[in-house]
């Protein structure tokens, strides 16, 4: 009996809710065809969202494979599946959009399927693929297909809009943000993001059901970087630390390696145009991590770090060139010279603009040391490190190439400076120095066994310091340049 008493209030509540729903139905005109049709259209307009119903990935992949074989679909459901999978890269790296004939056929089917609502569903499915496309992966042919899809979506939106009739809320929202179907999809949101206001962008992401891992968020990172690059110097310098954190993926947005390269390249190009350009430690680390050593990876730099005209930004490259050479020279003598010789560091820093390549030879113990200063030194020396047959810091070597001269300094200043002709080196030594391998082995003893062009001691004389004698030997080389 008590159990029945507990059930009764729940039944009464259900009866009241049903009665309310029926009253609402009578008000909407249930039983009247026109009123019911209008109510159904209102439900669709309110609840047809941009994400659509989830579909099993295997169904999509099977439909895409069948369409690739036959260039046709069996029914409307299969057409929707093909639209959903058209922008997906398969296990072999293929993408339906990358195949011009299939792409054109699919677009034609999506435009001519009977019924305005079905055409809208095809548009919606292709739009989902557009948001999910792996934009920052290396797939050139697929990227061309993606651009074709972007153009088709922009054109098709206008056609569907001119067709009249009710439209879902997501369709109307997309109309207010057609920039997402343009060449600079997120530039509009950059200034607000830079101010810390992500409201407009987040509303679009939510309203259009853009996936969390979509390229849209990454493109927004680039838009924020471009907005920052337009700031005056003082404001640029203030936001640069924040921008570097974002590019490193430390601000809650996952940043791909390719996007990080684009962002850092933009930062470098902008920073090189500051009125005063002192060494920026965090920017230097970001440049090496994202793009690499500027004199060892010159092609990569010239391909990625571009000026406003789209040409290799020599100003930015030489800025980092100078920073890195200056720092590596100073740190070599501070960390691997018994007397922490600042005079030798200062001397070679003056020649940094003429040094075409630089290498640092260390023994295995020095390579393995990972205290803070040595760890940073090894990271910034990436590509320049030589594992040598030297023993200890006294035999650590700094090798500097200036035109046809290879200058060799040692941790022990008492060993003096040795100059070799680059063109006179054995071929295997030249090839080993020119190799891009990390921490490659280099026989320092084999180099020193050859006859040097000159040996110069770091000893002052009565009438001149040692720097003057070194200059007399080196400056004629620079005059030839």
Coordinates of C-alpha atoms in Angstrom, one line a residue:
X1 CA 0.0 0.0 0.0
X2 CA 2.7 2.6 0.8
X3 CA 4.4 1.7 -2.5
X4 CA 1.2 2.5 -4.5
X5 CA 0.8 5.8 -2.6
X6 CA 4.4 6.8 -3.8
X7 CA 3.5 6.0 -7.5
X8 CA 0.3 8.0 -7.6
X9 CA 1.9 11.5 -7.5
X10 CA 4.3 10.6 -10.4
X11 CA 1.3 9.5 -12.5
X12 CA -0.6 12.7 -11.7
X13 CA 2.5 14.7 -12.8
X14 CA 2.7 12.8 -16.0
X15 CA -1.0 13.3 -16.7
X16 CA -0.6 17.0 -16.2
X17 CA 2.3 17.3 -18.6
X18 CA 0.4 15.3 -21.3
X19 CA -2.5 17.6 -20.9
X20 CA -0.3 20.6 -21.3
X21 CA 1.3 19.2 -24.4
X22 CA -2.1 18.5 -25.9
X23 CA -3.2 22.0 -25.2
X24 CA 0.0 23.3 -26.9
X25 CA -0.8 21.0 -29.8
X26 CA -4.3 22.4 -30.2
X27 CA -2.9 25.9 -30.1
X28 CA -0.5 25.0 -32.8
X29 CA -3.3 23.6 -35.0
X30 CA -2.7 19.8 -34.7
X31 CA -4.9 18.1 -37.3
X32 CA -4.7 21.0 -39.7
X33 CA -2.3 20.2 -42.5
X34 CA -1.0 23.8 -43.1
X35 CA -0.5 24.4 -39.4
X36 CA 1.3 21.1 -38.9
X37 CA 3.6 21.7 -41.9
X38 CA 4.4 25.1 -40.5
X39 CA 5.1 23.6 -37.1
X40 CA 7.3 20.9 -38.6
X41 CA 9.3 23.5 -40.6
X42 CA 9.8 25.6 -37.4
X43 CA 11.1 22.5 -35.5
X44 CA 13.6 21.8 -38.4
X45 CA 14.7 25.4 -38.5
X46 CA 15.3 25.5 -34.8
X47 CA 16.9 22.1 -34.4
X48 CA 18.7 21.3 -37.6
X49 CA 22.2 22.0 -36.4
X50 CA 25.4 22.2 -38.4
X51 CA 26.8 19.0 -36.9
X52 CA 24.0 16.8 -38.1
X53 CA 23.5 13.3 -36.8
X54 CA 26.7 11.3 -36.1
X55 CA 27.4 8.6 -38.7
X56 CA 29.7 5.6 -38.3
X57 CA 33.1 6.1 -39.9
X58 CA 33.0 2.7 -41.7
X59 CA 29.7 3.7 -43.5
X60 CA 31.3 6.9 -44.7
X61 CA 34.5 5.1 -45.8
X62 CA 32.6 2.4 -47.7
X63 CA 30.4 5.0 -49.4
X64 CA 33.5 7.0 -50.5
X65 CA 35.2 3.9 -51.8
X66 CA 32.1 2.9 -53.8
X67 CA 31.8 6.4 -55.2
X68 CA 35.5 6.4 -56.2
X69 CA 34.9 3.1 -58.2
X70 CA 31.6 4.0 -59.9
X71 CA 31.2 7.8 -59.8
X72 CA 27.6 7.4 -58.7
X73 CA 25.6 6.8 -55.5
X74 CA 22.9 4.2 -54.8
X75 CA 20.5 6.5 -52.9
X76 CA 20.2 9.8 -51.0
X77 CA 21.7 8.3 -47.8
X78 CA 24.8 7.2 -49.6
X79 CA 25.1 10.7 -51.2
X80 CA 25.1 12.2 -47.7
X81 CA 27.8 9.8 -46.6
X82 CA 30.0 10.6 -49.6
X83 CA 29.6 14.3 -48.8
X84 CA 30.6 13.7 -45.2
X85 CA 33.7 11.8 -46.2
X86 CA 34.8 13.9 -49.3
X87 CA 37.4 15.9 -47.3
X88 CA 38.8 13.0 -45.3
X89 CA 42.3 11.7 -45.9
X90 CA 42.2 7.9 -46.0
X91 CA 44.9 5.5 -44.8
X92 CA 46.8 5.9 -48.0
X93 CA 46.7 9.7 -47.9
X94 CA 44.0 10.0 -50.6
X95 CA 41.2 12.5 -50.5
X96 CA 38.1 12.5 -52.8
X97 CA 38.4 16.3 -53.2
X98 CA 41.9 15.8 -54.6
X99 CA 40.5 14.0 -57.7
X100 CA 39.0 16.7 -60.0
X101 CA 36.6 14.5 -61.9
X102 CA 35.1 12.9 -58.8
X103 CA 35.0 16.3 -57.1
X104 CA 33.0 17.9 -59.9
X105 CA 30.7 14.9 -60.0
X106 CA 30.0 15.1 -56.3
X107 CA 29.3 18.9 -56.5
X108 CA 26.9 18.3 -59.3
X109 CA 25.0 15.6 -57.4
X110 CA 24.8 17.8 -54.3
X111 CA 23.3 20.7 -56.3
X112 CA 20.8 18.6 -58.3
X113 CA 19.5 16.2 -55.7
X114 CA 15.7 16.6 -55.7
X115 CA 14.3 18.9 -53.0
X116 CA 15.6 22.1 -51.4
X117 CA 16.0 20.4 -48.0
X118 CA 18.0 17.5 -49.4
X119 CA 20.3 20.0 -51.2
X120 CA 20.7 21.9 -47.9
X121 CA 21.6 18.6 -46.2
X122 CA 24.3 17.9 -48.8
X123 CA 25.6 21.4 -48.3
X124 CA 25.7 20.8 -44.5
X125 CA 27.5 17.5 -44.9
X126 CA 30.2 19.1 -47.2
X127 CA 30.5 22.0 -44.7
X128 CA 31.3 19.5 -42.0
X129 CA 34.1 18.1 -44.1
X130 CA 35.4 21.6 -44.6
X131 CA 35.7 22.3 -40.9
X132 CA 37.4 18.9 -40.3
X133 CA 39.9 19.0 -43.2
X134 CA 43.5 18.5 -42.0
X135 CA 44.6 21.9 -43.3
X136 CA 48.0 21.9 -41.7
X137 CA 49.1 18.4 -43.0
X138 CA 51.3 18.0 -46.0
X139 CA 48.8 16.9 -48.7
X140 CA 49.2 19.3 -51.6
X141 CA 46.7 17.7 -53.9
X142 CA 44.1 17.5 -51.1
X143 CA 44.8 21.1 -50.3
X144 CA 43.9 22.1 -53.9
X145 CA 40.7 20.1 -53.5
X146 CA 40.0 21.9 -50.2
X147 CA 40.3 25.3 -52.0
X148 CA 37.8 24.1 -54.6
X149 CA 35.4 23.0 -51.8
X150 CA 35.8 26.4 -50.1
X151 CA 34.9 28.2 -53.4
X152 CA 31.9 25.8 -54.0
X153 CA 30.5 26.4 -50.5
X154 CA 30.7 30.2 -50.9
X155 CA 29.0 30.1 -54.2
X156 CA 26.4 27.5 -53.2
X157 CA 25.5 29.4 -50.1
X158 CA 24.4 32.3 -52.2
X159 CA 22.3 30.0 -54.5
X160 CA 20.6 28.4 -51.5
X161 CA 19.9 31.7 -49.9
X162 CA 18.3 33.1 -53.1
X163 CA 16.0 30.1 -53.2
X164 CA 13.9 31.6 -50.4
X165 CA 12.0 29.7 -47.7
X166 CA 12.9 29.1 -44.1
X167 CA 16.5 28.4 -43.1
X168 CA 18.1 26.7 -40.1
X169 CA 19.7 29.0 -37.5
X170 CA 23.1 27.6 -38.4
X171 CA 22.6 28.6 -42.0
X172 CA 21.7 32.2 -41.0
X173 CA 24.7 32.3 -38.6
X174 CA 27.0 31.2 -41.4
X175 CA 25.7 34.1 -43.5
X176 CA 26.9 36.5 -40.9
X177 CA 30.4 34.9 -41.0
X178 CA 31.0 34.2 -44.7
X179 CA 34.6 35.2 -44.0
X180 CA 35.0 31.6 -42.9
X181 CA 34.6 30.7 -46.5
X182 CA 37.1 33.3 -47.7
X183 CA 40.9 33.4 -48.2
X184 CA 41.5 34.9 -44.8
X185 CA 38.8 33.0 -42.8
X186 CA 39.7 34.2 -39.3
X187 CA 41.3 37.6 -39.8
X188 CA 38.1 39.2 -38.6
X189 CA 38.6 37.8 -35.1
X190 CA 42.3 38.5 -34.7
X191 CA 42.1 42.0 -33.0
X192 CA 39.5 40.8 -30.5
X193 CA 41.5 37.7 -29.7
X194 CA 44.6 39.8 -29.2
X195 CA 42.6 41.8 -26.6
X196 CA 41.6 38.5 -24.8
X197 CA 38.0 38.6 -26.2
X198 CA 37.1 35.2 -27.8
X199 CA 33.4 35.7 -27.5
X200 CA 32.5 36.2 -31.1
X201 CA 34.7 33.4 -32.3
X202 CA 33.4 31.0 -29.6
X203 CA 29.8 31.8 -30.5
X204 CA 30.5 30.9 -34.1
X205 CA 32.2 27.7 -33.2
X206 CA 29.3 26.7 -31.0
X207 CA 26.6 27.8 -33.4
X208 CA 28.1 26.1 -36.4
X209 CA 29.2 23.0 -34.4
X210 CA 32.8 23.4 -35.6
X211 CA 34.9 20.5 -34.1
X212 CA 37.3 21.1 -31.3
X213 CA 40.2 20.0 -33.4
X214 CA 39.2 22.0 -36.5
X215 CA 41.7 24.1 -38.4
X216 CA 39.5 27.1 -37.6
X217 CA 41.0 27.4 -34.1
X218 CA 44.5 27.1 -35.5
X219 CA 43.8 29.7 -38.2
X220 CA 42.5 32.0 -35.4
X221 CA 46.0 31.7 -33.8
X222 CA 47.5 32.9 -37.0
X223 CA 45.0 35.7 -37.3
X224 CA 45.9 36.9 -33.8
X225 CA 49.6 36.9 -34.8
X226 CA 48.9 39.0 -37.8
X227 CA 46.9 41.5 -35.7
X228 CA 49.8 41.7 -33.3
X229 CA 52.3 42.3 -36.2
X230 CA 50.4 45.5 -37.1
X231 CA 51.0 47.0 -33.6
X232 CA 53.6 49.7 -33.0
X233 CA 57.0 48.6 -31.6
X234 CA 56.2 49.2 -27.9
X235 CA 52.9 47.3 -28.0
X236 CA 54.5 44.5 -30.2
X237 CA 57.2 44.0 -27.6
X238 CA 54.7 43.8 -24.8
X239 CA 52.6 41.0 -26.5
X240 CA 55.5 39.0 -27.9
X241 CA 55.9 36.8 -24.8
X242 CA 52.2 35.9 -24.9
X243 CA 52.4 35.1 -28.6
X244 CA 55.4 32.8 -28.2
X245 CA 53.5 30.9 -25.5
X246 CA 50.5 30.5 -27.9
X247 CA 52.8 29.2 -30.7
X248 CA 54.4 26.8 -28.3
X249 CA 50.9 25.4 -27.4
X250 CA 51.0 26.7 -23.9
X251 CA 47.8 28.7 -24.1
X252 CA 45.2 26.0 -24.3
X253 CA 45.1 25.7 -28.1
X254 CA 46.9 22.7 -29.7
X255 CA 49.3 24.2 -32.3
X256 CA 50.7 21.9 -35.1
X257 CA 54.4 22.1 -36.0
X258 CA 53.5 23.7 -39.4
X259 CA 51.4 26.4 -37.8
X260 CA 54.1 27.0 -35.2
X261 CA 56.6 27.6 -38.0
X262 CA 54.2 30.1 -39.7
X263 CA 53.6 32.0 -36.5
X264 CA 57.3 32.1 -35.5
X265 CA 58.3 33.2 -39.1
X266 CA 55.8 36.0 -38.8
X267 CA 57.1 37.1 -35.4
X268 CA 60.7 37.1 -36.7
X269 CA 59.8 39.2 -39.8
X270 CA 57.9 41.7 -37.6
X271 CA 60.6 41.8 -34.9
X272 CA 63.4 42.5 -37.5
X273 CA 61.6 45.7 -38.4
X274 CA 61.7 47.1 -34.9
X275 CA 63.6 50.4 -34.6
X276 CA 65.9 48.8 -32.0
X277 CA 66.6 45.1 -32.3
X278 CA 68.4 43.6 -29.3
X279 CA 68.6 39.9 -28.8
X280 CA 65.3 38.4 -27.7
X281 CA 66.1 35.2 -25.9
X282 CA 62.7 33.5 -26.1
X283 CA 62.3 34.5 -29.8
X284 CA 65.7 33.0 -30.6
X285 CA 64.8 29.7 -28.9
X286 CA 61.5 29.6 -30.8
X287 CA 63.2 30.3 -34.1
X288 CA 65.7 27.4 -33.6
X289 CA 63.0 25.0 -32.4
X290 CA 60.5 25.8 -35.2
X291 CA 62.8 26.5 -38.2
X292 CA 66.3 25.7 -37.2
X293 CA 69.8 27.1 -37.5
X294 CA 69.6 30.0 -40.1
X295 CA 72.9 29.3 -41.8
X296 CA 72.6 25.5 -41.8
X297 CA 69.0 25.5 -42.9
X298 CA 69.0 28.4 -45.2
X299 CA 66.5 26.8 -47.7
X300 CA 64.0 26.3 -45.0
X301 CA 64.4 29.8 -43.7
X302 CA 64.0 31.3 -47.2
X303 CA 60.9 29.2 -47.8
X304 CA 59.2 30.0 -44.6
X305 CA 60.4 33.4 -43.3
X306 CA 59.0 35.8 -45.9
X307 CA 58.7 39.6 -46.1
X308 CA 55.6 41.6 -47.0
X309 CA 56.3 41.0 -50.7
X310 CA 56.5 37.2 -50.2
X311 CA 60.2 37.1 -50.7
X312 CA 62.8 35.5 -48.4
X313 CA 63.2 37.9 -45.5
X314 CA 67.0 38.5 -45.4
X315 CA 66.6 41.0 -42.6
X316 CA 65.0 38.5 -40.3
X317 CA 67.4 35.7 -41.2
X318 CA 70.5 37.9 -40.6
X319 CA 69.0 39.1 -37.3
X320 CA 68.9 35.6 -36.0
X321 CA 72.2 34.8 -37.7
X322 CA 73.8 37.5 -35.7
X323 CA 72.1 36.7 -32.4
X324 CA 73.0 33.0 -32.6
X325 CA 76.6 33.4 -33.7
X326 CA 77.2 36.1 -31.1
X327 CA 75.7 34.0 -28.3
X328 CA 77.4 30.7 -29.3
X329 CA 80.8 32.4 -29.5
X330 CA 80.4 34.0 -26.0
X331 CA 79.1 30.8 -24.4
X332 CA 81.8 28.6 -25.9
X333 CA 84.5 30.7 -24.1
X334 CA 82.5 31.0 -20.9
X335 CA 81.6 27.3 -20.6
X336 CA 84.6 25.6 -22.2
X337 CA 87.5 27.9 -21.5
X338 CA 89.6 27.6 -18.4
X339 CA 89.9 31.4 -18.0
X340 CA 86.4 32.3 -19.3
X341 CA 88.2 34.5 -21.8
X342 CA 86.0 37.5 -22.6
X343 CA 88.7 39.0 -24.9
X344 CA 88.6 36.1 -27.3
X345 CA 84.8 36.1 -27.3
X346 CA 84.7 39.9 -28.0
X347 CA 87.2 39.5 -30.8
X348 CA 85.3 36.8 -32.7
X349 CA 82.0 38.5 -32.2
X350 CA 83.3 41.4 -34.3
X351 CA 83.8 39.0 -37.1
X352 CA 80.4 37.4 -36.8
X353 CA 79.0 39.0 -39.9
X354 CA 81.8 37.4 -42.0
X355 CA 81.5 33.9 -40.4
X356 CA 79.7 31.7 -42.9
X357 CA 79.6 28.6 -40.8
X358 CA 80.4 27.7 -37.2
X359 CA 81.0 24.4 -35.4
X360 CA 81.6 23.4 -31.8
X361 CA 83.7 20.3 -31.0
X362 CA 83.1 18.7 -27.6
X363 CA 84.0 15.4 -26.1
X364 CA 81.4 12.9 -25.0
X365 CA 81.3 14.0 -21.3
X366 CA 80.6 17.6 -22.3
X367 CA 77.9 16.4 -24.7
X368 CA 76.2 14.5 -21.9
X369 CA 76.3 17.3 -19.4
X370 CA 72.8 18.7 -18.8
X371 CA 73.1 21.5 -16.2
X372 CA 71.0 24.5 -17.1
X373 CA 73.7 26.5 -18.9
X374 CA 75.2 23.5 -20.8
X375 CA 71.7 22.2 -21.7
X376 CA 70.7 25.5 -23.3
X377 CA 74.1 25.7 -25.0
X378 CA 73.6 22.2 -26.5
X379 CA 70.0 23.0 -27.7
X380 CA 71.1 26.2 -29.4
X381 CA 74.0 24.5 -30.9
X382 CA 71.7 22.0 -32.7
X383 CA 73.3 21.1 -36.1
X384 CA 76.6 22.7 -35.1
X385 CA 77.9 20.2 -32.5
X386 CA 80.8 17.9 -33.3
X387 CA 81.6 14.9 -31.2
X388 CA 85.4 15.0 -31.3
X389 CA 88.2 12.8 -30.1
X390 CA 89.3 15.7 -27.8
X391 CA 89.6 15.3 -24.0
X392 CA 88.1 17.8 -21.6
X393 CA 87.3 21.5 -22.0
X394 CA 91.0 22.4 -22.7
X395 CA 90.6 20.6 -26.0
X396 CA 87.1 21.8 -26.8
X397 CA 87.2 23.5 -30.2
X398 CA 85.5 26.4 -31.9
X399 CA 85.7 26.1 -35.7
X400 CA 84.9 29.3 -37.7
X401 CA 84.7 29.4 -41.4
X402 CA 85.4 32.7 -43.1
X403 CA 85.5 32.3 -46.9
X404 CA 88.4 29.9 -47.6
X405 CA 89.8 30.0 -44.1
X406 CA 88.9 27.7 -41.2
X407 CA 89.9 29.3 -37.9
X408 CA 90.2 26.9 -34.9
X409 CA 90.2 28.2 -31.3
X410 CA 90.5 25.9 -28.3
X411 CA 89.3 26.0 -24.7
X412 CA 92.9 26.4 -23.6
X413 CA 94.1 29.8 -24.9
X414 CA 97.7 28.6 -24.6
X415 CA 97.2 26.4 -27.7
X416 CA 96.7 29.5 -29.8
X417 CA 94.7 30.0 -33.0
X418 CA 95.3 27.8 -36.0
X419 CA 94.3 28.8 -39.5
X420 CA 93.6 26.2 -42.3
X421 CA 92.7 26.6 -45.9
X422 CA 89.2 25.3 -46.4
X423 CA 90.0 24.3 -49.9
X424 CA 93.0 22.4 -48.7
X425 CA 91.1 20.1 -46.2
X426 CA 90.6 16.5 -47.0
X427 CA 87.4 15.8 -48.7
X428 CA 86.0 13.6 -45.9
X429 CA 86.7 16.4 -43.4
X430 CA 84.8 18.9 -45.5
X431 CA 81.9 16.4 -46.0
X432 CA 81.7 15.7 -42.3
X433 CA 81.5 19.4 -41.4
X434 CA 78.9 19.9 -44.1
X435 CA 76.7 17.0 -43.0
X436 CA 73.4 17.9 -41.4
X437 CA 73.6 15.0 -38.9
X438 CA 73.2 16.0 -35.3
X439 CA 76.3 15.7 -33.0
X440 CA 78.2 14.0 -35.8
X441 CA 81.7 12.6 -35.1
X442 CA 84.6 14.7 -36.3
X443 CA 88.3 13.7 -35.9
X444 CA 89.9 16.8 -34.6
X445 CA 93.2 15.1 -34.5
X446 CA 93.0 14.4 -38.2
X447 CA 92.4 18.1 -38.9
X448 CA 95.3 19.2 -36.6
X449 CA 97.6 16.6 -38.2
X450 CA 97.5 18.7 -41.4
X451 CA 99.8 21.7 -41.9
X452 CA 98.0 24.9 -40.8
X453 CA 98.3 28.1 -42.8
X454 CA 99.3 29.9 -39.7
X455 CA 99.6 29.6 -35.9
X456 CA 98.9 32.7 -33.9
X457 CA 99.4 33.1 -30.1
X458 CA 97.1 35.0 -27.8
X459 CA 100.0 37.0 -26.4
X460 CA 100.3 40.8 -26.3
X461 CA 103.4 42.4 -27.6
X462 CA 105.0 45.7 -26.5
X463 CA 103.8 47.6 -29.6
X464 CA 100.4 45.8 -30.1
X465 CA 97.8 43.5 -28.5
X466 CA 97.3 40.1 -30.0
X467 CA 94.0 41.3 -31.6
X468 CA 95.9 43.7 -33.9
X469 CA 98.2 40.8 -35.2
X470 CA 95.1 38.6 -35.8
X471 CA 93.5 41.4 -37.7
X472 CA 96.5 41.9 -39.9
X473 CA 96.2 38.2 -41.0
X474 CA 92.4 38.1 -41.3
X475 CA 91.4 41.5 -42.8
X476 CA 92.9 40.9 -46.2
X477 CA 90.5 38.0 -46.5
X478 CA 87.6 40.3 -45.9
X479 CA 88.8 42.8 -48.5
X480 CA 88.5 40.1 -51.1
X481 CA 84.9 39.7 -50.2

